[in-house]
Coordinates of C-alpha atoms in Angstrom, one line a residue:
M1 CA 162.0 104.3 151.5
G2 CA 163.7 103.9 147.9
R3 CA 163.0 107.1 146.3
P4 CA 161.0 110.2 146.9
M5 CA 157.4 110.4 146.8
D6 CA 155.1 112.6 145.2
L7 CA 153.3 113.8 148.4
L8 CA 154.0 112.9 152.1
L9 CA 150.9 113.7 154.8
R10 CA 152.9 113.6 158.2
G11 CA 151.6 113.1 161.4
G12 CA 147.9 113.1 160.9
T13 CA 145.4 110.8 162.7
L14 CA 144.4 108.2 160.2
V15 CA 140.4 107.6 160.0
D16 CA 141.1 104.5 157.2
G17 CA 136.9 104.4 155.9
T18 CA 136.7 100.9 157.2
G19 CA 135.1 102.0 160.5
A20 CA 138.0 101.0 162.6
P21 CA 139.3 103.3 165.6
A22 CA 141.4 106.1 164.3
R23 CA 144.9 105.4 164.5
E24 CA 148.4 107.5 164.2
A25 CA 149.9 107.0 160.3
D26 CA 151.8 109.2 157.6
I27 CA 150.5 108.9 154.1
A28 CA 152.7 108.9 151.2
V29 CA 151.5 109.0 147.4
A30 CA 153.6 108.1 144.5
G31 CA 152.2 107.6 141.1
G32 CA 148.8 107.9 142.4
R33 CA 149.1 105.1 144.9
I34 CA 149.1 105.4 148.5
T35 CA 151.6 103.7 151.2
V36 CA 150.4 103.8 154.8
L37 CA 153.6 104.5 157.2
P38 CA 154.2 104.5 160.9
P39 CA 154.6 108.2 162.4
G40 CA 157.8 109.6 161.6
A41 CA 159.0 107.1 159.4
P42 CA 162.0 108.0 157.1
A43 CA 160.6 109.3 153.7
E44 CA 161.1 112.0 151.4
A45 CA 158.3 113.8 149.3
A46 CA 157.9 116.4 146.7
E47 CA 155.4 118.1 148.7
V48 CA 154.9 117.6 152.4
V49 CA 151.4 118.3 154.5
D50 CA 152.1 118.8 158.0
A51 CA 148.7 117.0 158.9
A52 CA 149.3 117.6 162.9
G53 CA 145.8 117.7 164.7
Q54 CA 144.3 116.9 161.5
V55 CA 142.5 113.8 160.5
V56 CA 143.5 112.1 157.3
A57 CA 140.5 110.2 155.4
P58 CA 139.8 109.1 152.1
G59 CA 138.2 111.1 149.7
F60 CA 134.1 110.7 150.1
I61 CA 132.1 109.8 147.8
D62 CA 128.8 111.0 147.3
V63 CA 126.5 108.4 146.0
H64 CA 123.8 110.5 145.0
T65 CA 124.0 113.5 142.7
H66 CA 122.8 115.1 139.4
S67 CA 126.2 116.7 138.2
D68 CA 126.1 114.9 135.0
A69 CA 125.5 118.0 132.5
L70 CA 128.1 120.0 135.0
A71 CA 130.5 118.0 134.1
A72 CA 129.9 118.0 130.1
P73 CA 131.5 120.7 128.3
R74 CA 129.5 123.7 127.1
D75 CA 129.7 127.3 126.2
A76 CA 128.3 129.3 129.2
D77 CA 125.5 131.5 128.4
G78 CA 126.3 135.3 129.7
G79 CA 129.7 135.5 129.5
A80 CA 132.3 135.4 132.3
D81 CA 130.0 136.1 135.0
A82 CA 128.1 132.4 133.9
A83 CA 131.3 130.6 133.4
E84 CA 132.3 131.4 136.6
V85 CA 128.9 130.3 138.5
I86 CA 129.6 127.0 136.9
E87 CA 132.9 126.8 138.0
D88 CA 131.8 127.5 141.6
L89 CA 129.1 124.8 141.5
R90 CA 132.0 122.2 139.9
L91 CA 134.2 123.3 142.9
A92 CA 131.5 122.9 145.4
P93 CA 131.7 119.4 146.4
L94 CA 135.9 119.1 146.0
L95 CA 136.1 121.9 148.5
Q96 CA 134.1 119.8 151.5
G97 CA 136.5 116.6 150.5
V98 CA 134.5 115.0 147.6
T99 CA 136.5 113.2 145.5
T100 CA 133.8 110.9 143.4
E101 CA 130.4 111.4 142.7
I102 CA 127.6 109.0 141.3
C103 CA 125.2 110.7 139.2
G104 CA 122.5 109.0 136.8
N105 CA 120.1 109.3 139.8
C106 CA 116.4 109.3 140.1
G107 CA 116.3 107.5 136.6
T108 CA 118.0 110.4 134.8
S109 CA 121.2 109.8 133.0
L110 CA 122.8 111.1 129.8
F111 CA 122.8 107.6 128.1
P112 CA 121.3 105.5 126.5
S113 CA 119.2 106.0 123.7
L114 CA 118.6 104.9 120.7
P115 CA 119.8 107.5 117.8
E116 CA 116.4 108.6 116.7
R117 CA 115.5 109.2 120.3
L118 CA 118.0 111.6 120.6
P119 CA 116.3 115.3 120.2
E120 CA 113.3 114.6 122.1
L121 CA 115.5 113.2 124.9
A122 CA 117.7 116.3 124.7
E123 CA 114.9 118.6 125.4
H124 CA 113.9 116.7 128.2
L125 CA 117.4 116.4 129.5
R126 CA 117.3 120.6 129.2
V127 CA 114.4 121.1 131.5
T128 CA 116.0 118.4 133.8
F129 CA 119.2 120.1 134.2
G130 CA 118.6 123.4 133.4
L131 CA 122.4 124.2 132.2
G132 CA 121.9 124.9 128.6
P133 CA 122.0 122.8 125.2
I134 CA 122.7 118.9 126.7
Q135 CA 123.7 116.4 124.4
P136 CA 122.3 112.7 125.5
A137 CA 124.8 109.6 124.5
V138 CA 123.8 106.5 122.8
D139 CA 125.7 104.4 125.2
F140 CA 128.2 104.8 127.9
E141 CA 131.1 104.9 126.1
A142 CA 129.7 107.8 124.2
F143 CA 129.2 109.4 127.3
A144 CA 132.3 109.2 128.8
A145 CA 133.8 110.2 125.7
G146 CA 131.9 113.5 126.3
Q147 CA 133.7 114.3 129.6
D148 CA 136.1 117.0 129.2
P149 CA 139.2 116.2 131.4
D150 CA 140.2 119.6 131.3
L151 CA 136.6 120.2 133.5
R152 CA 136.6 117.5 135.7
R153 CA 137.3 118.5 139.3
T154 CA 136.2 115.0 140.8
H155 CA 136.0 111.4 139.7
L156 CA 132.4 110.6 138.2
A157 CA 130.4 107.3 138.0
S158 CA 127.1 107.1 136.7
L159 CA 124.0 104.9 136.9
V160 CA 121.8 104.2 133.9
G161 CA 118.3 106.2 134.3
H162 CA 115.5 104.2 133.7
G163 CA 113.4 107.2 133.0
T164 CA 116.0 108.1 129.9
L165 CA 116.3 104.4 129.2
R166 CA 112.7 104.4 128.6
A167 CA 112.5 107.9 126.8
G168 CA 115.6 106.8 124.5
V169 CA 113.3 103.5 123.5
M170 CA 110.1 104.4 123.9
G171 CA 109.5 108.3 124.3
F172 CA 107.1 109.8 126.7
E173 CA 104.2 107.3 126.5
A174 CA 102.1 106.7 129.5
R175 CA 101.6 103.0 128.7
P176 CA 103.1 99.8 129.0
P177 CA 105.9 98.7 126.8
K178 CA 105.8 96.7 123.9
P179 CA 107.6 93.1 124.3
G180 CA 110.0 94.6 121.8
E181 CA 110.5 97.8 123.3
L182 CA 111.3 96.2 126.6
E183 CA 113.7 94.0 125.1
T184 CA 115.8 96.7 123.6
M185 CA 115.5 98.4 127.0
C186 CA 117.1 95.6 128.2
R187 CA 119.8 95.1 125.8
L188 CA 120.8 98.8 126.3
L189 CA 121.0 98.3 130.0
D190 CA 123.0 95.4 129.3
Q191 CA 125.0 97.3 127.3
A192 CA 125.8 100.2 129.5
L193 CA 126.7 97.7 132.4
S194 CA 129.2 95.7 130.7
Q195 CA 130.6 99.0 129.7
G196 CA 130.8 100.5 133.1
A197 CA 127.8 102.1 134.4
A198 CA 127.3 101.5 138.0
G199 CA 124.0 100.3 138.5
L200 CA 120.4 100.9 137.4
S201 CA 118.3 103.7 139.1
T202 CA 114.7 104.7 138.8
G203 CA 112.7 107.7 139.6
L204 CA 109.1 106.6 139.9
I205 CA 107.7 110.1 140.7
Y206 CA 109.2 111.7 137.4
P207 CA 107.7 111.4 133.6
P208 CA 108.1 109.1 132.2
G209 CA 109.7 106.7 134.8
T210 CA 106.5 107.2 136.7
Y211 CA 104.1 105.4 133.9
A212 CA 106.4 102.2 134.6
D213 CA 104.7 99.1 136.6
T214 CA 106.6 96.9 139.0
E215 CA 107.1 94.4 136.1
E216 CA 108.8 96.6 133.8
I217 CA 111.2 97.6 136.7
V218 CA 111.9 93.6 137.7
A219 CA 112.6 93.0 134.1
L220 CA 115.5 95.8 134.5
A221 CA 116.6 95.0 137.7
R222 CA 117.1 91.6 136.7
V223 CA 119.7 92.7 134.1
A224 CA 121.6 94.7 136.6
A225 CA 121.7 91.8 139.1
H226 CA 122.9 89.7 136.4
H227 CA 126.1 92.3 136.4
G228 CA 126.2 92.2 140.3
K229 CA 125.2 95.8 140.4
P230 CA 122.5 98.1 142.3
Y231 CA 118.6 99.0 141.7
V232 CA 118.9 102.4 142.8
T233 CA 115.3 103.8 143.4
H234 CA 114.0 106.9 144.1
L235 CA 110.6 105.5 145.2
R236 CA 107.2 106.3 143.8
D237 CA 106.2 107.7 147.0
E238 CA 108.1 109.1 149.9
M239 CA 105.3 110.9 151.5
S240 CA 102.1 109.3 152.4
Q241 CA 102.4 106.2 150.8
V242 CA 105.9 106.1 151.5
E243 CA 105.5 102.3 153.1
T244 CA 103.6 101.0 150.3
A245 CA 106.3 102.2 147.8
L246 CA 109.1 100.8 150.4
E247 CA 107.4 97.5 150.0
E248 CA 107.2 97.7 146.1
A249 CA 111.0 98.5 145.8
L250 CA 111.5 95.4 148.5
E251 CA 109.6 93.3 145.8
I252 CA 111.4 94.5 143.3
A253 CA 114.9 93.4 144.7
V254 CA 113.7 90.1 145.7
R255 CA 112.3 89.3 142.6
S256 CA 115.3 90.5 140.3
G257 CA 118.1 89.4 142.8
A258 CA 119.5 92.9 142.3
P259 CA 121.0 94.8 145.6
L260 CA 118.6 97.4 146.8
Q261 CA 119.8 101.0 147.6
I262 CA 117.2 103.4 148.8
S263 CA 117.6 106.8 147.3
H264 CA 117.8 109.8 149.9
H265 CA 115.3 108.2 152.2
K266 CA 112.8 110.1 153.6
T267 CA 109.6 110.4 154.9
A268 CA 107.9 113.7 153.8
G269 CA 104.9 115.7 154.1
R270 CA 102.7 115.9 157.4
H271 CA 101.3 112.9 156.8
A272 CA 104.7 110.8 156.6
W273 CA 106.2 112.7 159.8
G274 CA 107.5 109.8 161.9
A275 CA 107.2 106.9 159.2
T276 CA 110.9 106.6 160.1
L277 CA 110.2 104.6 162.8
R278 CA 108.5 102.1 161.0
T279 CA 110.5 102.3 157.7
L280 CA 113.9 101.8 159.2
P281 CA 113.2 98.8 161.2
R282 CA 111.4 96.7 158.0
L283 CA 114.8 97.6 156.5
E284 CA 116.7 96.0 159.1
R285 CA 113.7 93.1 158.9
A286 CA 114.5 92.6 155.1
R287 CA 118.6 92.7 155.7
A288 CA 117.9 89.7 158.4
E289 CA 115.7 88.2 155.8
G290 CA 118.7 88.1 153.4
V291 CA 117.9 91.1 151.1
D292 CA 120.8 93.5 150.5
V293 CA 119.1 96.9 151.0
L294 CA 120.8 100.1 152.3
C295 CA 120.1 104.1 151.7
D296 CA 121.6 107.1 151.5
V297 CA 120.3 110.2 153.1
Y298 CA 121.5 114.3 153.2
P299 CA 121.3 115.9 156.1
Y300 CA 118.7 118.6 155.6
T301 CA 114.8 118.8 156.2
A302 CA 114.3 120.1 152.6
G303 CA 114.3 118.4 149.5
S304 CA 115.1 120.0 145.8
T305 CA 113.6 118.9 142.4
V306 CA 112.0 120.3 139.2
L307 CA 109.1 122.3 139.7
H308 CA 106.8 120.6 137.1
A309 CA 107.6 117.4 139.1
M310 CA 104.8 119.2 141.7
L311 CA 102.0 118.7 138.8
P312 CA 100.0 115.5 138.3
P313 CA 102.3 113.2 135.9
W314 CA 99.4 113.2 133.1
T315 CA 100.7 116.6 132.0
S316 CA 104.1 115.2 130.8
E317 CA 102.6 112.5 128.9
G318 CA 104.3 113.1 125.1
G319 CA 107.2 115.1 126.5
V320 CA 108.4 118.8 127.2
G321 CA 106.3 120.3 124.3
A322 CA 103.4 118.8 125.1
L323 CA 103.4 119.7 128.7
L324 CA 103.7 123.5 127.8
E325 CA 100.9 123.1 125.3
R326 CA 98.6 121.9 128.2
L327 CA 99.8 124.4 130.6
R328 CA 98.3 127.4 128.3
R329 CA 94.8 126.0 128.9
S330 CA 92.4 127.1 131.4
E331 CA 90.5 123.7 131.6
V332 CA 94.0 122.1 132.4
R333 CA 94.8 124.1 135.0
D334 CA 91.5 123.5 136.6
R335 CA 91.9 119.9 136.5
I336 CA 95.3 120.4 138.0
R337 CA 93.8 122.2 141.0
A338 CA 91.3 119.3 141.2
D339 CA 94.2 116.5 141.3
I340 CA 96.4 118.3 144.2
G341 CA 93.3 118.6 146.1
G342 CA 91.6 115.5 145.6
G343 CA 94.9 113.5 144.9
V344 CA 95.7 110.9 142.3
E345 CA 96.1 107.2 143.1
G346 CA 99.6 106.5 142.5
W347 CA 100.8 109.9 142.4
E348 CA 103.1 111.3 145.3
N349 CA 101.3 114.8 145.1
T350 CA 103.8 116.8 147.1
V351 CA 101.9 120.1 146.9
G352 CA 98.7 118.1 148.4
N353 CA 100.8 116.8 151.3
G354 CA 102.1 120.4 152.4
G355 CA 101.3 123.2 150.5
W356 CA 102.7 125.9 147.6
D357 CA 103.7 127.9 151.0
L358 CA 106.3 124.8 151.6
I359 CA 107.7 125.5 147.8
A360 CA 110.4 127.8 147.1
V361 CA 111.7 128.9 143.7
A362 CA 115.4 127.9 143.7
A363 CA 116.3 128.7 139.6
A364 CA 114.7 130.5 137.1
Q365 CA 116.8 132.2 134.7
T366 CA 114.8 134.5 133.6
H367 CA 112.8 135.6 136.8
P368 CA 115.9 136.2 139.4
E369 CA 113.4 138.2 141.7
A370 CA 111.4 134.7 142.2
E371 CA 114.3 132.5 143.7
G372 CA 114.7 132.2 147.4
R373 CA 110.9 132.7 147.6
R374 CA 108.0 130.7 148.2
I375 CA 105.5 130.0 145.8
A376 CA 102.2 130.7 147.7
E377 CA 104.1 134.3 148.4
L378 CA 105.1 134.8 144.9
A379 CA 101.2 134.4 143.8
A380 CA 99.4 136.6 146.3
E381 CA 101.7 139.4 145.3
R382 CA 100.2 139.2 142.2
G383 CA 96.7 138.4 142.8
V384 CA 96.9 134.9 141.7
E385 CA 96.1 131.3 142.2
P386 CA 99.0 129.3 142.9
V387 CA 98.7 126.7 140.1
D388 CA 98.1 129.7 137.8
Y389 CA 101.8 131.5 138.9
V390 CA 103.4 127.8 138.5
C391 CA 101.8 127.2 135.1
D392 CA 103.1 130.9 133.8
L393 CA 106.4 130.5 135.4
L394 CA 107.1 127.4 133.6
L395 CA 105.6 128.6 130.4
A396 CA 107.9 131.8 130.6
E397 CA 110.9 129.5 131.5
Q398 CA 110.1 127.0 129.0
G399 CA 109.6 124.1 131.6
E400 CA 113.1 125.2 133.3
V401 CA 112.7 125.7 137.0
T402 CA 113.8 124.3 140.1
I403 CA 112.4 124.6 143.4
I404 CA 113.5 123.7 147.1
S405 CA 110.5 121.8 149.2
H406 CA 110.4 122.1 152.9
S407 CA 108.5 119.0 153.7
M408 CA 110.5 116.9 156.1
R409 CA 111.2 116.8 160.5
E410 CA 114.6 117.1 162.1
D411 CA 113.8 113.7 163.7
D412 CA 113.0 111.8 160.8
V413 CA 116.5 113.1 159.3
R414 CA 118.5 111.9 162.6
R415 CA 117.3 108.5 162.7
V416 CA 118.1 107.8 158.7
L417 CA 121.4 109.3 159.3
A418 CA 122.0 106.9 162.6
S419 CA 120.8 104.3 160.9
P420 CA 123.6 101.5 159.9
L421 CA 122.1 101.3 156.6
S422 CA 122.3 104.5 155.5
M423 CA 125.2 106.6 153.9
I424 CA 125.7 109.9 152.7
G425 CA 124.9 111.4 149.3
S426 CA 123.8 115.1 148.4
D427 CA 121.3 114.7 146.2
G428 CA 122.6 117.9 145.0
V429 CA 121.1 119.7 141.8
P430 CA 123.7 121.9 140.7
K431 CA 122.1 124.8 139.0
P432 CA 122.7 128.8 139.0
G433 CA 120.3 130.7 141.0
R434 CA 119.7 129.6 144.4
P435 CA 120.4 126.1 144.4
H436 CA 120.1 123.6 147.7
P437 CA 122.9 124.2 150.1
R438 CA 123.5 120.3 150.4
W439 CA 125.1 120.8 147.0
A440 CA 128.3 122.7 149.2
G441 CA 127.3 121.5 152.6
S442 CA 126.3 117.7 153.2
F443 CA 129.3 116.1 154.1
A444 CA 130.8 119.2 156.0
R445 CA 127.1 119.4 157.8
V446 CA 127.3 115.4 158.7
L447 CA 131.0 115.9 160.2
G448 CA 130.7 119.2 162.1
H449 CA 126.7 119.7 162.8
Y450 CA 125.5 116.2 163.4
G451 CA 128.9 114.2 164.0
R452 CA 130.9 117.0 166.3
D453 CA 128.4 119.3 167.5
Q454 CA 124.9 116.9 168.5
G455 CA 127.3 113.9 168.8
L456 CA 124.9 111.7 166.7
L457 CA 127.9 109.8 165.1
P458 CA 131.2 108.7 165.9
L459 CA 133.9 110.5 163.7
E460 CA 135.2 107.1 162.3
T461 CA 131.2 105.9 161.8
A462 CA 130.5 109.4 159.6
V463 CA 133.7 108.6 157.7
H464 CA 132.5 105.1 157.3
K465 CA 129.3 105.9 155.4
M466 CA 131.0 108.8 153.1
T467 CA 133.8 106.4 152.3
G468 CA 134.1 102.4 152.5
L469 CA 130.5 101.8 152.6
P470 CA 129.4 103.7 149.5
A471 CA 132.9 102.2 148.0
R472 CA 131.8 98.5 148.7
R473 CA 128.0 99.2 147.7
F474 CA 128.9 100.4 144.1
G475 CA 131.7 98.2 143.2
L476 CA 134.4 101.5 143.3
T477 CA 137.7 99.4 143.5
G478 CA 140.4 100.7 145.2
R479 CA 138.7 103.9 146.5
G480 CA 136.9 104.5 149.8
V481 CA 139.7 103.1 152.1
V482 CA 143.2 104.1 152.8
R483 CA 145.3 101.1 152.7
D484 CA 148.4 100.2 150.8
G485 CA 148.0 100.2 146.9
A486 CA 144.1 102.4 147.1
I487 CA 144.0 105.1 144.6
A488 CA 145.2 108.3 146.2
D489 CA 142.1 109.9 146.8
L490 CA 142.5 111.7 150.4
V491 CA 140.6 114.5 152.6
V492 CA 142.7 116.5 155.1
L493 CA 140.5 117.7 157.8
D494 CA 140.4 119.5 161.2
P495 CA 137.6 117.9 163.3
A496 CA 137.5 120.5 165.7
T497 CA 136.3 123.2 163.4
V498 CA 135.3 121.3 160.0
R499 CA 131.4 122.5 159.4
D500 CA 129.2 123.7 156.3
G501 CA 128.8 126.9 155.1
A502 CA 126.3 126.7 152.9
T503 CA 122.7 128.3 153.5
F504 CA 119.8 128.5 152.0
D505 CA 120.5 132.1 150.8
R506 CA 124.3 131.8 150.5
P507 CA 124.1 128.1 149.2
L508 CA 127.8 127.8 147.5
E509 CA 129.4 129.1 151.0
V510 CA 132.4 126.8 151.1
P511 CA 133.1 125.1 154.4
E512 CA 135.5 125.4 157.1
G513 CA 138.0 123.1 158.1
V514 CA 138.8 120.8 155.1
G515 CA 142.6 122.0 154.2
T516 CA 143.8 119.6 151.6
V517 CA 141.9 117.4 149.0
V518 CA 143.8 115.3 146.9
V519 CA 142.3 113.7 143.8
A520 CA 144.4 110.7 141.8
G521 CA 147.3 111.7 143.9
R522 CA 147.2 115.4 142.9
T523 CA 146.7 118.3 145.7
A524 CA 143.2 119.6 144.1
V525 CA 142.9 121.8 147.1
R526 CA 145.7 123.2 148.8
G527 CA 145.0 125.6 152.4
G528 CA 141.3 125.3 152.1
R529 CA 141.4 126.9 148.2
P530 CA 141.4 125.0 144.9
T531 CA 144.4 124.4 142.8
A532 CA 144.6 124.4 139.1
V533 CA 144.4 120.7 139.4
R534 CA 141.5 118.7 137.5
A535 CA 142.4 115.2 137.9
G536 CA 138.9 113.5 137.9
E537 CA 138.1 110.7 135.3
V538 CA 135.2 108.9 134.7
V539 CA 134.9 105.8 136.5
R540 CA 134.2 102.5 135.2
V541 CA 132.9 99.8 137.4
R542 CA 133.5 96.0 136.1

């Protein structure tokens, strides 16, 4: 080659992200771009990595994260120890080979909003993300400008969260939007997508998104369709009514023309166990009928979300302040108990489908002794009813509590992982405390436990689900495939030893077998340890 390269990965086996069979190749990097060389081709580089016996793949793309606020600059309350925890959270995806994250999922993003709605939106985001003061932005440009490049370990693309959009226009009222409000929502969405946002997301179990009807979502999804960008949805119900909720999502896709992405597809709760035997064939049939539908999945039988999502939607009407005021009243607690016991039409009712014994506290800043323990057990120790314990905990934490819900069955998870329609997303909720291990373990777990050890997926297929497939779905041009001229986001791993280290007790334990990670042509992980490189950037999808 004519001039020295910045980096040369020599002697590795290339799994290029397309799903094609692995082959021997050397990979050269110069100016942040890739050149694929024949094995042993003459080349010089400032840094040479001996990849013999290793697999070289595109950097992984995590299609479903909630790391928006983690990327933003902030003062870490609590001094050096807290700052170290935040940095460990930032490193967790990188150390398993993730180089690009798509945030803004489940209807919650840091933008857009009318300026006058920013204060109440900020309070909502504080409770959702739980990482101290969070400043929402009026549009995608302001969001992008607010990302500190000195903190970014990975690239970040963002969807437009419908819940944020709704709250940023009409607040937290449980009603349909007025015509002018819907018009404003569509205008702000159109602007954000024009500026480079990656699509539209909904979280139809979370207020204020849960207050929206199908017609509202169709109108917004048509805007996404106009831009050729996907409608990404946390279904209205992933439990006993999952099939009905899936039909609503398919209707929205058909009527709007938007590509459909089913977020973290699961059939959770005892009334839905085994329903993947019906939901996956339904998705395949829809694709055969011309609906561009895909899904993502994380490789665990437990989910994670905010504690107040375990309560009926009416409790959150009016926003965080109204929620906390309600929870002080005994008649409200009695109504919550009755609704959990009897159900409410259109509400997922996680606890009613499982029980408080399946819900563990993940993060409660002033009650660290509760972290990692089940709600039912904590309530019993105090001699109180679980709803009262939950309300008191939310009040003590100003609404800022995250939980882990052990609600799925292994055979359902395996079916979705194996489906040709699925890609991998961690659904990581990176908060201090005991976050779900999926944030630090999902990609290594798919490759090691499910791919190599269980034989569920060939290596080339698993890598395709983490790279080429999501890059194509979300329009990430130049990413997800190793080819000449592609952006140099790369991972070098040992296929014989790669495995997740994160557990529910040690959720940020680093994986094994991931030796080198390259972000934008710069070595961000060397010998399994992070370097000082912070080469991530905000990705604009055009």
